[in-house]
Amino acid sequence: MATFSQDLILEIAQHLDAKSLFKLCQTSKENNMLLKTYERSLSQLRLANFPVPPPGDVLSSELYLRRPIKHGSFRMLLELENRKSRVKEILTASPHFNLESPPGLGELTNPQQERLCAFLYRAFAQCDYIADIAANAPCGPPGVQWYERRCMRWWGGRDLVEGFRLKDPYTNYPARPSQQEYIRNLSKQDCTMIYYLIDMMGSCFIKSREDWILSDPVFYERITVFKECVLRHGSWYAWAHFMGGSEWESMTNDIARIGIAELDSFECGDKDAMCSLQSVLIGRFNELHKSPGNRTKAAQHAAKYLITADIDDSDNGDQEEGEDQDE
C-alpha cells in the first residue's frame, strides 16, 4: 500500500475545508495523530479566509443550544464555514430579500451585488463575533441546563425570577458590557454596514410576517426585538428564522418572546434591566455620522457609496485636488 510523507499530508491539509480535514483524519491512525498534532496551527492558517477572526472560542449553532467550541480546532473551522454558507443562503436564497434591489439602494449591477454581499458578509461576521464574546471568559458561557425548553415557561413576562434573568443564555447579561464595548469601538465603515444589515433584516422580517401586522398588538416591538436578536446572536438567529424550517423558526419565536419581556422590563425602568446592544449601535452610528436626522437614509446613502464608488479613484481625486489647492 502506498504511503505519503508527513510533509505531503500536511501540505494537502492546508488546502482542505473542515469536512475534508475530518475525512482525512479518518483515513488512518497515523494521519489522525499527525493532523491532531498540528490541528491548532492548521486552523490558525485558515482563519485568514474569514473577514473577522473570532475572539477566542466560538459558539455552536444548534437547535435551542449554543455550546463553546475550542479555538484553534477543526470543529471551530467547521462552524465558521457553516456560518459562511448560512449567510450566503440568507442573501441569495431567501424570498424576503432581493439582492438586485436591496432596501434603499436601488437597482444594482452584478459587480455591485457582489460587493454588497462582501460587505454584508463582514457585517454578519461582526454580529457573530459579538455573539462569540459570550463564549469566552469572563462572560460565560451559561451552563447547558439553562437552554432547556422546560425553562421557557419562566420567561413569559418582565417579572422574571432574578436567577433566570441573569442566567438566561439568550439574554446573557454577563456578556452585555463586553459586547457593548466592542460596538462602541467599531470603525465608521463597520458600524455603517452593521446598521444597514440590521435595518435590512428588520425589513425582511416585516415581509416574512405581513399577515401579523393588523392582528398583532406588539408587532412593531417584534421588529425591534428581531433586529436586536440578529445583532446579539448573529447568523445563527437570522438563518434559523428565514431558512431553518419550522423547528428553527419556533426557536426564534421563543427567543423573541424573551426579548419582548426584556424590552418591557427596560421600558418599565426595572433597576436590573440593561440597555440593548441596538441602542449602543445607534449611539455609535450617531457619533460617527454626527447625529443624522434620519439614520436609515444615512445608512443607505453610506452603503450605496461603499458599493458603487471606486475607492482608489476617489482617493486619487482627493490627492489631486489638494495638490491643485497648494499650487
C-alpha atoms as a PDB file:
ATOM      1  CA  MET A   1       0.000   0.000   0.000  1.00  0.00           C
ATOM      2  CA  ALA A   2       1.396   3.401  -0.998  1.00  0.00           C
ATOM      3  CA  THR A   3       2.305   5.774   1.815  1.00  0.00           C
ATOM      4  CA  PHE A   4       2.782   9.518   1.753  1.00  0.00           C
ATOM      5  CA  SER A   5       5.273  11.586   3.698  1.00  0.00           C
ATOM      6  CA  GLN A   6       4.069  13.630   6.659  1.00  0.00           C
ATOM      7  CA  ASP A   7       5.119  16.834   4.922  1.00  0.00           C
ATOM      8  CA  LEU A   8       2.918  15.981   1.922  1.00  0.00           C
ATOM      9  CA  ILE A   9      -0.069  15.158   4.163  1.00  0.00           C
ATOM     10  CA  LEU A  10       0.323  18.497   5.973  1.00  0.00           C
ATOM     11  CA  GLU A  11       0.656  20.340   2.664  1.00  0.00           C
ATOM     12  CA  ILE A  12      -2.567  18.759   1.433  1.00  0.00           C
ATOM     13  CA  ALA A  13      -4.301  19.540   4.735  1.00  0.00           C
ATOM     14  CA  GLN A  14      -3.563  23.252   4.359  1.00  0.00           C
ATOM     15  CA  HIS A  15      -5.849  23.398   1.311  1.00  0.00           C
ATOM     16  CA  LEU A  16      -8.805  21.374   2.615  1.00  0.00           C
ATOM     17  CA  ASP A  17     -12.067  22.586   4.089  1.00  0.00           C
ATOM     18  CA  ALA A  18     -13.088  21.415   7.559  1.00  0.00           C
ATOM     19  CA  LYS A  19     -15.245  18.494   6.363  1.00  0.00           C
ATOM     20  CA  SER A  20     -12.405  17.203   4.206  1.00  0.00           C
ATOM     21  CA  LEU A  21      -9.989  17.534   7.122  1.00  0.00           C
ATOM     22  CA  PHE A  22     -12.225  15.294   9.218  1.00  0.00           C
ATOM     23  CA  LYS A  23     -12.323  12.745   6.388  1.00  0.00           C
ATOM     24  CA  LEU A  24      -8.549  12.857   6.065  1.00  0.00           C
ATOM     25  CA  CYS A  25      -8.273  12.167   9.805  1.00  0.00           C
ATOM     26  CA  GLN A  26     -10.327   9.014   9.260  1.00  0.00           C
ATOM     27  CA  THR A  27      -8.069   7.568   6.554  1.00  0.00           C
ATOM     28  CA  SER A  28      -5.578   6.079   9.050  1.00  0.00           C
ATOM     29  CA  LYS A  29      -4.478   6.203  12.665  1.00  0.00           C
ATOM     30  CA  GLU A  30      -1.185   7.803  11.637  1.00  0.00           C
ATOM     31  CA  ASN A  31      -2.882  10.586   9.682  1.00  0.00           C
ATOM     32  CA  ASN A  32      -5.272  11.216  12.553  1.00  0.00           C
ATOM     33  CA  MET A  33      -2.431  11.563  15.050  1.00  0.00           C
ATOM     34  CA  LEU A  34      -0.456  13.802  12.674  1.00  0.00           C
ATOM     35  CA  LEU A  35      -3.350  16.171  11.978  1.00  0.00           C
ATOM     36  CA  LYS A  36      -4.337  16.325  15.647  1.00  0.00           C
ATOM     37  CA  THR A  37      -0.752  17.288  16.477  1.00  0.00           C
ATOM     38  CA  TYR A  38      -0.894  20.192  14.022  1.00  0.00           C
ATOM     39  CA  GLU A  39      -4.597  20.970  14.467  1.00  0.00           C
ATOM     40  CA  ARG A  40      -4.077  24.379  16.031  1.00  0.00           C
ATOM     41  CA  SER A  41      -1.509  25.622  13.502  1.00  0.00           C
ATOM     42  CA  LEU A  42      -3.573  24.343  10.560  1.00  0.00           C
ATOM     43  CA  SER A  43      -6.651  26.073  11.972  1.00  0.00           C
ATOM     44  CA  GLN A  44      -4.761  29.325  12.505  1.00  0.00           C
ATOM     45  CA  LEU A  45      -3.647  29.323   8.873  1.00  0.00           C
ATOM     46  CA  ARG A  46      -7.258  29.045   7.695  1.00  0.00           C
ATOM     47  CA  LEU A  47      -8.508  31.968   9.807  1.00  0.00           C
ATOM     48  CA  ALA A  48      -7.168  34.354   7.158  1.00  0.00           C
ATOM     49  CA  ASN A  49     -10.065  33.193   4.951  1.00  0.00           C
ATOM     50  CA  PHE A  50     -12.600  34.791   7.301  1.00  0.00           C
ATOM     51  CA  PRO A  51     -13.064  38.591   7.440  1.00  0.00           C
ATOM     52  CA  VAL A  52     -13.456  38.799  11.227  1.00  0.00           C
ATOM     53  CA  PRO A  53     -11.441  36.187  13.168  1.00  0.00           C
ATOM     54  CA  PRO A  54     -13.224  35.030  16.343  1.00  0.00           C
ATOM     55  CA  PRO A  55     -12.275  36.467  19.758  1.00  0.00           C
ATOM     56  CA  GLY A  56     -11.397  33.004  21.089  1.00  0.00           C
ATOM     57  CA  ASP A  57     -13.799  30.102  21.472  1.00  0.00           C
ATOM     58  CA  VAL A  58     -16.882  30.227  19.258  1.00  0.00           C
ATOM     59  CA  LEU A  59     -20.487  29.244  19.890  1.00  0.00           C
ATOM     60  CA  SER A  60     -22.034  26.233  18.186  1.00  0.00           C
ATOM     61  CA  SER A  61     -25.139  26.658  16.023  1.00  0.00           C
ATOM     62  CA  GLU A  62     -27.509  24.003  17.309  1.00  0.00           C
ATOM     63  CA  LEU A  63     -31.245  23.909  17.759  1.00  0.00           C
ATOM     64  CA  TYR A  64     -32.074  25.509  21.142  1.00  0.00           C
ATOM     65  CA  LEU A  65     -28.433  25.220  22.191  1.00  0.00           C
ATOM     66  CA  ARG A  66     -25.110  27.050  21.818  1.00  0.00           C
ATOM     67  CA  ARG A  67     -22.040  25.351  23.241  1.00  0.00           C
ATOM     68  CA  PRO A  68     -18.471  26.691  23.226  1.00  0.00           C
ATOM     69  CA  ILE A  69     -16.181  25.242  20.551  1.00  0.00           C
ATOM     70  CA  LYS A  70     -12.485  25.380  21.337  1.00  0.00           C
ATOM     71  CA  HIS A  71     -10.435  27.963  19.480  1.00  0.00           C
ATOM     72  CA  GLY A  72      -7.885  26.504  17.073  1.00  0.00           C
ATOM     73  CA  SER A  73      -9.816  23.298  16.414  1.00  0.00           C
ATOM     74  CA  PHE A  74     -11.147  21.765  13.224  1.00  0.00           C
ATOM     75  CA  ARG A  75     -14.625  21.997  14.735  1.00  0.00           C
ATOM     76  CA  MET A  76     -14.148  25.741  15.016  1.00  0.00           C
ATOM     77  CA  LEU A  77     -13.292  25.857  11.308  1.00  0.00           C
ATOM     78  CA  LEU A  78     -16.393  23.797  10.524  1.00  0.00           C
ATOM     79  CA  GLU A  79     -18.571  26.220  12.495  1.00  0.00           C
ATOM     80  CA  LEU A  80     -17.091  29.244  10.696  1.00  0.00           C
ATOM     81  CA  GLU A  81     -17.572  27.590   7.303  1.00  0.00           C
ATOM     82  CA  ASN A  82     -21.174  26.727   8.189  1.00  0.00           C
ATOM     83  CA  ARG A  83     -21.778  30.359   9.136  1.00  0.00           C
ATOM     84  CA  LYS A  84     -20.435  31.481   5.780  1.00  0.00           C
ATOM     85  CA  SER A  85     -22.764  29.073   3.991  1.00  0.00           C
ATOM     86  CA  ARG A  86     -25.752  30.208   6.040  1.00  0.00           C
ATOM     87  CA  VAL A  87     -25.096  33.873   5.270  1.00  0.00           C
ATOM     88  CA  LYS A  88     -24.841  33.075   1.558  1.00  0.00           C
ATOM     89  CA  GLU A  89     -28.159  31.240   1.775  1.00  0.00           C
ATOM     90  CA  ILE A  90     -29.833  34.184   3.527  1.00  0.00           C
ATOM     91  CA  LEU A  91     -28.561  36.684   0.962  1.00  0.00           C
ATOM     92  CA  THR A  92     -29.161  34.633  -2.194  1.00  0.00           C
ATOM     93  CA  ALA A  93     -31.995  32.216  -1.440  1.00  0.00           C
ATOM     94  CA  SER A  94     -34.311  33.999   0.985  1.00  0.00           C
ATOM     95  CA  PRO A  95     -37.628  35.003  -0.632  1.00  0.00           C
ATOM     96  CA  HIS A  96     -37.702  38.104   1.582  1.00  0.00           C
ATOM     97  CA  PHE A  97     -34.504  39.714   0.308  1.00  0.00           C
ATOM     98  CA  ASN A  98     -33.842  40.883  -3.258  1.00  0.00           C
ATOM     99  CA  LEU A  99     -30.120  41.307  -3.862  1.00  0.00           C
ATOM    100  CA  GLU A 100     -30.743  43.060  -7.194  1.00  0.00           C
ATOM    101  CA  SER A 101     -32.683  45.840  -5.475  1.00  0.00           C
ATOM    102  CA  PRO A 102     -31.975  45.872  -1.720  1.00  0.00           C
ATOM    103  CA  PRO A 103     -33.730  48.369   0.584  1.00  0.00           C
ATOM    104  CA  GLY A 104     -32.767  51.959  -0.222  1.00  0.00           C
ATOM    105  CA  LEU A 105     -30.001  51.096  -2.715  1.00  0.00           C
ATOM    106  CA  GLY A 106     -31.910  50.965  -6.000  1.00  0.00           C
ATOM    107  CA  GLU A 107     -31.037  48.639  -8.867  1.00  0.00           C
ATOM    108  CA  LEU A 108     -27.539  47.150  -8.551  1.00  0.00           C
ATOM    109  CA  THR A 109     -25.257  45.727 -11.224  1.00  0.00           C
ATOM    110  CA  ASN A 110     -23.720  42.265 -10.775  1.00  0.00           C
ATOM    111  CA  PRO A 111     -20.368  43.663  -9.565  1.00  0.00           C
ATOM    112  CA  GLN A 112     -22.201  45.922  -7.118  1.00  0.00           C
ATOM    113  CA  GLN A 113     -24.214  42.966  -5.835  1.00  0.00           C
ATOM    114  CA  GLU A 114     -21.003  41.025  -5.270  1.00  0.00           C
ATOM    115  CA  ARG A 115     -19.502  43.945  -3.397  1.00  0.00           C
ATOM    116  CA  LEU A 116     -22.633  44.355  -1.284  1.00  0.00           C
ATOM    117  CA  CYS A 117     -22.536  40.633  -0.422  1.00  0.00           C
ATOM    118  CA  ALA A 118     -18.933  41.014   0.735  1.00  0.00           C
ATOM    119  CA  PHE A 119     -19.853  43.948   2.996  1.00  0.00           C
ATOM    120  CA  LEU A 120     -22.927  42.193   4.379  1.00  0.00           C
ATOM    121  CA  TYR A 121     -20.955  39.013   4.986  1.00  0.00           C
ATOM    122  CA  ARG A 122     -18.451  41.022   7.021  1.00  0.00           C
ATOM    123  CA  ALA A 123     -21.331  42.685   8.905  1.00  0.00           C
ATOM    124  CA  PHE A 124     -22.803  39.276   9.735  1.00  0.00           C
ATOM    125  CA  ALA A 125     -19.328  38.133  10.841  1.00  0.00           C
ATOM    126  CA  GLN A 126     -19.195  41.131  13.180  1.00  0.00           C
ATOM    127  CA  CYS A 127     -22.537  40.089  14.690  1.00  0.00           C
ATOM    128  CA  ASP A 128     -21.199  36.541  15.085  1.00  0.00           C
ATOM    129  CA  TYR A 129     -18.131  38.000  16.815  1.00  0.00           C
ATOM    130  CA  ILE A 130     -20.427  39.866  19.223  1.00  0.00           C
ATOM    131  CA  ALA A 131     -22.241  36.597  19.941  1.00  0.00           C
ATOM    132  CA  ASP A 132     -18.951  34.721  20.442  1.00  0.00           C
ATOM    133  CA  ILE A 133     -17.871  37.186  23.121  1.00  0.00           C
ATOM    134  CA  ALA A 134     -20.328  35.309  25.318  1.00  0.00           C
ATOM    135  CA  ALA A 135     -18.360  32.061  24.829  1.00  0.00           C
ATOM    136  CA  ASN A 136     -15.225  33.417  26.486  1.00  0.00           C
ATOM    137  CA  ALA A 137     -14.180  34.412  29.996  1.00  0.00           C
ATOM    138  CA  PRO A 138     -15.271  36.324  31.938  1.00  0.00           C
ATOM    139  CA  CYS A 139     -18.611  36.441  30.089  1.00  0.00           C
ATOM    140  CA  GLY A 140     -19.657  32.810  30.223  1.00  0.00           C
ATOM    141  CA  PRO A 141     -20.997  30.762  28.652  1.00  0.00           C
ATOM    142  CA  PRO A 142     -24.073  29.766  30.686  1.00  0.00           C
ATOM    143  CA  GLY A 143     -24.405  26.101  31.578  1.00  0.00           C
ATOM    144  CA  VAL A 144     -26.145  23.817  29.123  1.00  0.00           C
ATOM    145  CA  GLN A 145     -29.025  23.289  31.557  1.00  0.00           C
ATOM    146  CA  TRP A 146     -30.150  26.894  31.053  1.00  0.00           C
ATOM    147  CA  TYR A 147     -31.044  26.142  27.440  1.00  0.00           C
ATOM    148  CA  GLU A 148     -33.604  23.502  28.308  1.00  0.00           C
ATOM    149  CA  ARG A 149     -37.002  24.295  26.851  1.00  0.00           C
ATOM    150  CA  ARG A 150     -38.740  23.456  30.118  1.00  0.00           C
ATOM    151  CA  CYS A 151     -37.436  26.771  31.454  1.00  0.00           C
ATOM    152  CA  MET A 152     -39.296  28.735  28.792  1.00  0.00           C
ATOM    153  CA  ARG A 153     -42.392  28.964  30.973  1.00  0.00           C
ATOM    154  CA  TRP A 154     -40.494  31.248  33.337  1.00  0.00           C
ATOM    155  CA  TRP A 155     -39.816  33.765  30.593  1.00  0.00           C
ATOM    156  CA  GLY A 156     -43.373  34.893  29.959  1.00  0.00           C
ATOM    157  CA  GLY A 157     -43.202  38.380  31.423  1.00  0.00           C
ATOM    158  CA  ARG A 158     -40.880  41.001  32.840  1.00  0.00           C
ATOM    159  CA  ASP A 159     -41.345  39.775  36.423  1.00  0.00           C
ATOM    160  CA  LEU A 160     -38.704  37.092  35.847  1.00  0.00           C
ATOM    161  CA  VAL A 161     -37.039  35.310  38.709  1.00  0.00           C
ATOM    162  CA  GLU A 162     -33.658  37.053  39.010  1.00  0.00           C
ATOM    163  CA  GLY A 163     -31.696  33.805  38.725  1.00  0.00           C
ATOM    164  CA  PHE A 164     -33.378  33.009  35.436  1.00  0.00           C
ATOM    165  CA  ARG A 165     -32.921  36.531  34.117  1.00  0.00           C
ATOM    166  CA  LEU A 166     -29.194  36.604  34.876  1.00  0.00           C
ATOM    167  CA  LYS A 167     -28.520  33.096  33.554  1.00  0.00           C
ATOM    168  CA  ASP A 168     -30.832  33.162  30.549  1.00  0.00           C
ATOM    169  CA  PRO A 169     -28.397  32.368  27.685  1.00  0.00           C
ATOM    170  CA  TYR A 170     -30.457  34.250  25.127  1.00  0.00           C
ATOM    171  CA  THR A 171     -30.310  37.479  27.133  1.00  0.00           C
ATOM    172  CA  ASN A 172     -26.829  36.766  28.502  1.00  0.00           C
ATOM    173  CA  TYR A 173     -26.401  39.741  30.809  1.00  0.00           C
ATOM    174  CA  PRO A 174     -22.857  38.785  31.920  1.00  0.00           C
ATOM    175  CA  ALA A 175     -21.623  39.280  28.337  1.00  0.00           C
ATOM    176  CA  ARG A 176     -23.502  42.532  27.710  1.00  0.00           C
ATOM    177  CA  PRO A 177     -20.851  45.043  28.948  1.00  0.00           C
ATOM    178  CA  SER A 178     -18.106  43.460  26.807  1.00  0.00           C
ATOM    179  CA  GLN A 179     -20.407  43.320  23.783  1.00  0.00           C
ATOM    180  CA  GLN A 180     -21.356  46.977  24.273  1.00  0.00           C
ATOM    181  CA  GLU A 181     -17.696  47.984  24.497  1.00  0.00           C
ATOM    182  CA  TYR A 182     -16.939  46.200  21.227  1.00  0.00           C
ATOM    183  CA  ILE A 183     -19.754  48.076  19.459  1.00  0.00           C
ATOM    184  CA  ARG A 184     -18.579  51.424  20.871  1.00  0.00           C
ATOM    185  CA  ASN A 185     -15.202  50.888  19.161  1.00  0.00           C
ATOM    186  CA  LEU A 186     -16.468  49.935  15.699  1.00  0.00           C
ATOM    187  CA  SER A 187     -14.961  51.754  12.730  1.00  0.00           C
ATOM    188  CA  LYS A 188     -17.227  54.009  10.683  1.00  0.00           C
ATOM    189  CA  GLN A 189     -17.466  51.538   7.814  1.00  0.00           C
ATOM    190  CA  ASP A 190     -18.216  48.548  10.049  1.00  0.00           C
ATOM    191  CA  CYS A 191     -20.748  50.496  12.097  1.00  0.00           C
ATOM    192  CA  THR A 192     -22.482  51.720   8.939  1.00  0.00           C
ATOM    193  CA  MET A 193     -22.748  48.275   7.364  1.00  0.00           C
ATOM    194  CA  ILE A 194     -23.868  46.588  10.594  1.00  0.00           C
ATOM    195  CA  TYR A 195     -26.543  49.257  10.992  1.00  0.00           C
ATOM    196  CA  TYR A 196     -27.619  48.758   7.364  1.00  0.00           C
ATOM    197  CA  LEU A 197     -27.670  44.976   7.847  1.00  0.00           C
ATOM    198  CA  ILE A 198     -29.806  45.191  10.985  1.00  0.00           C
ATOM    199  CA  ASP A 199     -32.199  47.633   9.325  1.00  0.00           C
ATOM    200  CA  MET A 200     -32.379  45.380   6.248  1.00  0.00           C
ATOM    201  CA  MET A 201     -33.116  42.361   8.463  1.00  0.00           C
ATOM    202  CA  GLY A 202     -35.973  44.325  10.005  1.00  0.00           C
ATOM    203  CA  SER A 203     -37.443  44.923   6.529  1.00  0.00           C
ATOM    204  CA  CYS A 204     -37.107  41.220   5.717  1.00  0.00           C
ATOM    205  CA  PHE A 205     -38.817  40.323   9.000  1.00  0.00           C
ATOM    206  CA  ILE A 206     -41.788  42.538   8.097  1.00  0.00           C
ATOM    207  CA  LYS A 207     -42.110  40.757   4.734  1.00  0.00           C
ATOM    208  CA  SER A 208     -41.989  37.372   6.467  1.00  0.00           C
ATOM    209  CA  ARG A 209     -44.736  38.386   8.893  1.00  0.00           C
ATOM    210  CA  GLU A 210     -47.019  40.557   6.763  1.00  0.00           C
ATOM    211  CA  ASP A 211     -50.060  38.592   7.902  1.00  0.00           C
ATOM    212  CA  TRP A 212     -49.314  39.573  11.529  1.00  0.00           C
ATOM    213  CA  ILE A 213     -49.317  43.355  11.047  1.00  0.00           C
ATOM    214  CA  LEU A 214     -53.010  44.018  11.670  1.00  0.00           C
ATOM    215  CA  SER A 215     -53.639  41.313  14.278  1.00  0.00           C
ATOM    216  CA  ASP A 216     -50.515  41.522  16.472  1.00  0.00           C
ATOM    217  CA  PRO A 217     -50.672  44.356  19.069  1.00  0.00           C
ATOM    218  CA  VAL A 218     -46.890  44.230  19.656  1.00  0.00           C
ATOM    219  CA  PHE A 219     -45.825  43.806  16.029  1.00  0.00           C
ATOM    220  CA  TYR A 220     -43.541  46.843  15.965  1.00  0.00           C
ATOM    221  CA  GLU A 221     -41.929  45.721  19.213  1.00  0.00           C
ATOM    222  CA  ARG A 222     -41.269  42.384  17.484  1.00  0.00           C
ATOM    223  CA  ILE A 223     -39.379  44.204  14.708  1.00  0.00           C
ATOM    224  CA  THR A 224     -37.154  45.908  17.292  1.00  0.00           C
ATOM    225  CA  VAL A 225     -36.566  42.628  19.119  1.00  0.00           C
ATOM    226  CA  PHE A 226     -35.805  40.765  15.886  1.00  0.00           C
ATOM    227  CA  LYS A 227     -33.130  43.282  14.927  1.00  0.00           C
ATOM    228  CA  GLU A 228     -31.670  43.071  18.439  1.00  0.00           C
ATOM    229  CA  CYS A 229     -31.552  39.267  18.219  1.00  0.00           C
ATOM    230  CA  VAL A 230     -29.702  39.344  14.884  1.00  0.00           C
ATOM    231  CA  LEU A 231     -27.194  41.802  16.362  1.00  0.00           C
ATOM    232  CA  ARG A 232     -26.828  39.730  19.530  1.00  0.00           C
ATOM    233  CA  HIS A 233     -26.873  36.187  18.061  1.00  0.00           C
ATOM    234  CA  GLY A 234     -25.630  36.750  14.503  1.00  0.00           C
ATOM    235  CA  SER A 235     -26.185  34.490  11.500  1.00  0.00           C
ATOM    236  CA  TRP A 236     -27.420  31.621  13.696  1.00  0.00           C
ATOM    237  CA  TYR A 237     -30.595  33.537  14.556  1.00  0.00           C
ATOM    238  CA  ALA A 238     -31.176  35.116  11.119  1.00  0.00           C
ATOM    239  CA  TRP A 239     -30.759  31.800   9.299  1.00  0.00           C
ATOM    240  CA  ALA A 240     -32.997  29.997  11.792  1.00  0.00           C
ATOM    241  CA  HIS A 241     -35.828  32.476  11.169  1.00  0.00           C
ATOM    242  CA  PHE A 242     -35.610  32.787   7.384  1.00  0.00           C
ATOM    243  CA  MET A 243     -34.228  29.435   6.222  1.00  0.00           C
ATOM    244  CA  GLY A 244     -34.246  26.907   9.053  1.00  0.00           C
ATOM    245  CA  GLY A 245     -37.707  25.376   8.806  1.00  0.00           C
ATOM    246  CA  SER A 246     -40.494  25.035  11.369  1.00  0.00           C
ATOM    247  CA  GLU A 247     -38.475  23.834  14.390  1.00  0.00           C
ATOM    248  CA  TRP A 248     -35.834  26.513  13.981  1.00  0.00           C
ATOM    249  CA  GLU A 249     -38.489  29.161  13.418  1.00  0.00           C
ATOM    250  CA  SER A 250     -40.226  28.033  16.606  1.00  0.00           C
ATOM    251  CA  MET A 251     -36.924  28.557  18.435  1.00  0.00           C
ATOM    252  CA  THR A 252     -36.638  32.131  17.133  1.00  0.00           C
ATOM    253  CA  ASN A 253     -40.210  32.823  18.258  1.00  0.00           C
ATOM    254  CA  ASP A 254     -39.382  31.627  21.782  1.00  0.00           C
ATOM    255  CA  ILE A 255     -36.249  33.778  21.868  1.00  0.00           C
ATOM    256  CA  ALA A 256     -38.291  36.732  20.597  1.00  0.00           C
ATOM    257  CA  ARG A 257     -40.731  36.307  23.497  1.00  0.00           C
ATOM    258  CA  ILE A 258     -37.776  36.522  25.874  1.00  0.00           C
ATOM    259  CA  GLY A 259     -36.632  39.644  24.027  1.00  0.00           C
ATOM    260  CA  ILE A 260     -40.032  41.290  24.341  1.00  0.00           C
ATOM    261  CA  ALA A 261     -40.014  40.554  28.078  1.00  0.00           C
ATOM    262  CA  GLU A 262     -36.579  42.154  28.323  1.00  0.00           C
ATOM    263  CA  LEU A 263     -37.689  45.190  26.301  1.00  0.00           C
ATOM    264  CA  ASP A 264     -40.743  45.561  28.533  1.00  0.00           C
ATOM    265  CA  SER A 265     -38.651  45.382  31.703  1.00  0.00           C
ATOM    266  CA  PHE A 266     -36.233  48.041  30.422  1.00  0.00           C
ATOM    267  CA  GLU A 267     -39.010  50.391  29.326  1.00  0.00           C
ATOM    268  CA  CYS A 268     -40.688  49.988  32.723  1.00  0.00           C
ATOM    269  CA  GLY A 269     -37.469  51.043  34.445  1.00  0.00           C
ATOM    270  CA  ASP A 270     -36.569  47.799  36.197  1.00  0.00           C
ATOM    271  CA  LYS A 271     -33.337  48.518  38.042  1.00  0.00           C
ATOM    272  CA  ASP A 272     -31.514  45.386  36.853  1.00  0.00           C
ATOM    273  CA  ALA A 273     -32.529  45.724  33.170  1.00  0.00           C
ATOM    274  CA  MET A 274     -29.637  46.644  30.869  1.00  0.00           C
ATOM    275  CA  CYS A 275     -29.959  48.646  27.667  1.00  0.00           C
ATOM    276  CA  SER A 276     -29.960  46.750  24.384  1.00  0.00           C
ATOM    277  CA  LEU A 277     -26.993  46.310  22.061  1.00  0.00           C
ATOM    278  CA  GLN A 278     -29.050  48.027  19.386  1.00  0.00           C
ATOM    279  CA  SER A 279     -29.219  51.221  21.432  1.00  0.00           C
ATOM    280  CA  VAL A 280     -25.421  51.204  21.746  1.00  0.00           C
ATOM    281  CA  LEU A 281     -25.107  50.675  17.971  1.00  0.00           C
ATOM    282  CA  ILE A 282     -27.435  53.628  17.369  1.00  0.00           C
ATOM    283  CA  GLY A 283     -25.327  55.774  19.689  1.00  0.00           C
ATOM    284  CA  ARG A 284     -22.134  54.820  17.845  1.00  0.00           C
ATOM    285  CA  PHE A 285     -23.799  55.467  14.477  1.00  0.00           C
ATOM    286  CA  ASN A 286     -24.974  58.925  15.594  1.00  0.00           C
ATOM    287  CA  GLU A 287     -21.495  59.713  16.868  1.00  0.00           C
ATOM    288  CA  LEU A 288     -19.786  58.743  13.603  1.00  0.00           C
ATOM    289  CA  HIS A 289     -22.401  60.375  11.370  1.00  0.00           C
ATOM    290  CA  LYS A 290     -22.858  63.488  13.525  1.00  0.00           C
ATOM    291  CA  SER A 291     -26.353  62.601  14.769  1.00  0.00           C
ATOM    292  CA  PRO A 292     -28.205  62.296  11.445  1.00  0.00           C
ATOM    293  CA  GLY A 293     -31.873  63.166  11.471  1.00  0.00           C
ATOM    294  CA  ASN A 294     -32.776  60.004   9.549  1.00  0.00           C
ATOM    295  CA  ARG A 295     -30.418  57.133  10.410  1.00  0.00           C
ATOM    296  CA  THR A 296     -31.963  54.743   7.907  1.00  0.00           C
ATOM    297  CA  LYS A 297     -31.418  57.114   4.970  1.00  0.00           C
ATOM    298  CA  ALA A 298     -27.928  57.986   6.221  1.00  0.00           C
ATOM    299  CA  ALA A 299     -27.002  54.292   6.414  1.00  0.00           C
ATOM    300  CA  GLN A 300     -28.460  53.605   2.974  1.00  0.00           C
ATOM    301  CA  HIS A 301     -26.606  56.564   1.465  1.00  0.00           C
ATOM    302  CA  ALA A 302     -23.309  55.482   3.057  1.00  0.00           C
ATOM    303  CA  ALA A 303     -23.828  51.842   1.994  1.00  0.00           C
ATOM    304  CA  LYS A 304     -24.649  52.961  -1.555  1.00  0.00           C
ATOM    305  CA  TYR A 305     -21.394  54.893  -1.697  1.00  0.00           C
ATOM    306  CA  LEU A 306     -19.363  51.955  -0.418  1.00  0.00           C
ATOM    307  CA  ILE A 307     -20.660  49.552  -3.040  1.00  0.00           C
ATOM    308  CA  THR A 308     -20.713  51.929  -6.023  1.00  0.00           C
ATOM    309  CA  ALA A 309     -17.766  54.296  -5.559  1.00  0.00           C
ATOM    310  CA  ASP A 310     -14.338  53.468  -6.902  1.00  0.00           C
ATOM    311  CA  ILE A 311     -12.353  53.989  -3.716  1.00  0.00           C
ATOM    312  CA  ASP A 312      -8.971  54.146  -5.477  1.00  0.00           C
ATOM    313  CA  ASP A 313     -10.115  56.801  -7.932  1.00  0.00           C
ATOM    314  CA  SER A 314     -11.750  58.734  -5.105  1.00  0.00           C
ATOM    315  CA  ASP A 315      -8.517  58.735  -3.090  1.00  0.00           C
ATOM    316  CA  ASN A 316      -6.512  59.854  -6.133  1.00  0.00           C
ATOM    317  CA  GLY A 317      -9.030  62.577  -6.878  1.00  0.00           C
ATOM    318  CA  ASP A 318      -8.786  63.918  -3.342  1.00  0.00           C
ATOM    319  CA  GLN A 319      -4.996  63.947  -3.576  1.00  0.00           C
ATOM    320  CA  GLU A 320      -5.007  65.802  -6.918  1.00  0.00           C
ATOM    321  CA  GLU A 321      -7.487  68.339  -5.589  1.00  0.00           C
ATOM    322  CA  GLY A 322      -5.244  69.005  -2.613  1.00  0.00           C
ATOM    323  CA  GLU A 323      -2.237  69.488  -4.898  1.00  0.00           C
ATOM    324  CA  ASP A 324      -4.186  71.994  -7.012  1.00  0.00           C
ATOM    325  CA  GLN A 325      -5.091  73.981  -3.909  1.00  0.00           C
ATOM    326  CA  ASP A 326      -1.428  74.048  -2.814  1.00  0.00           C
ATOM    327  CA  GLU A 327      -0.412  75.429  -6.214  1.00  0.00           C
END
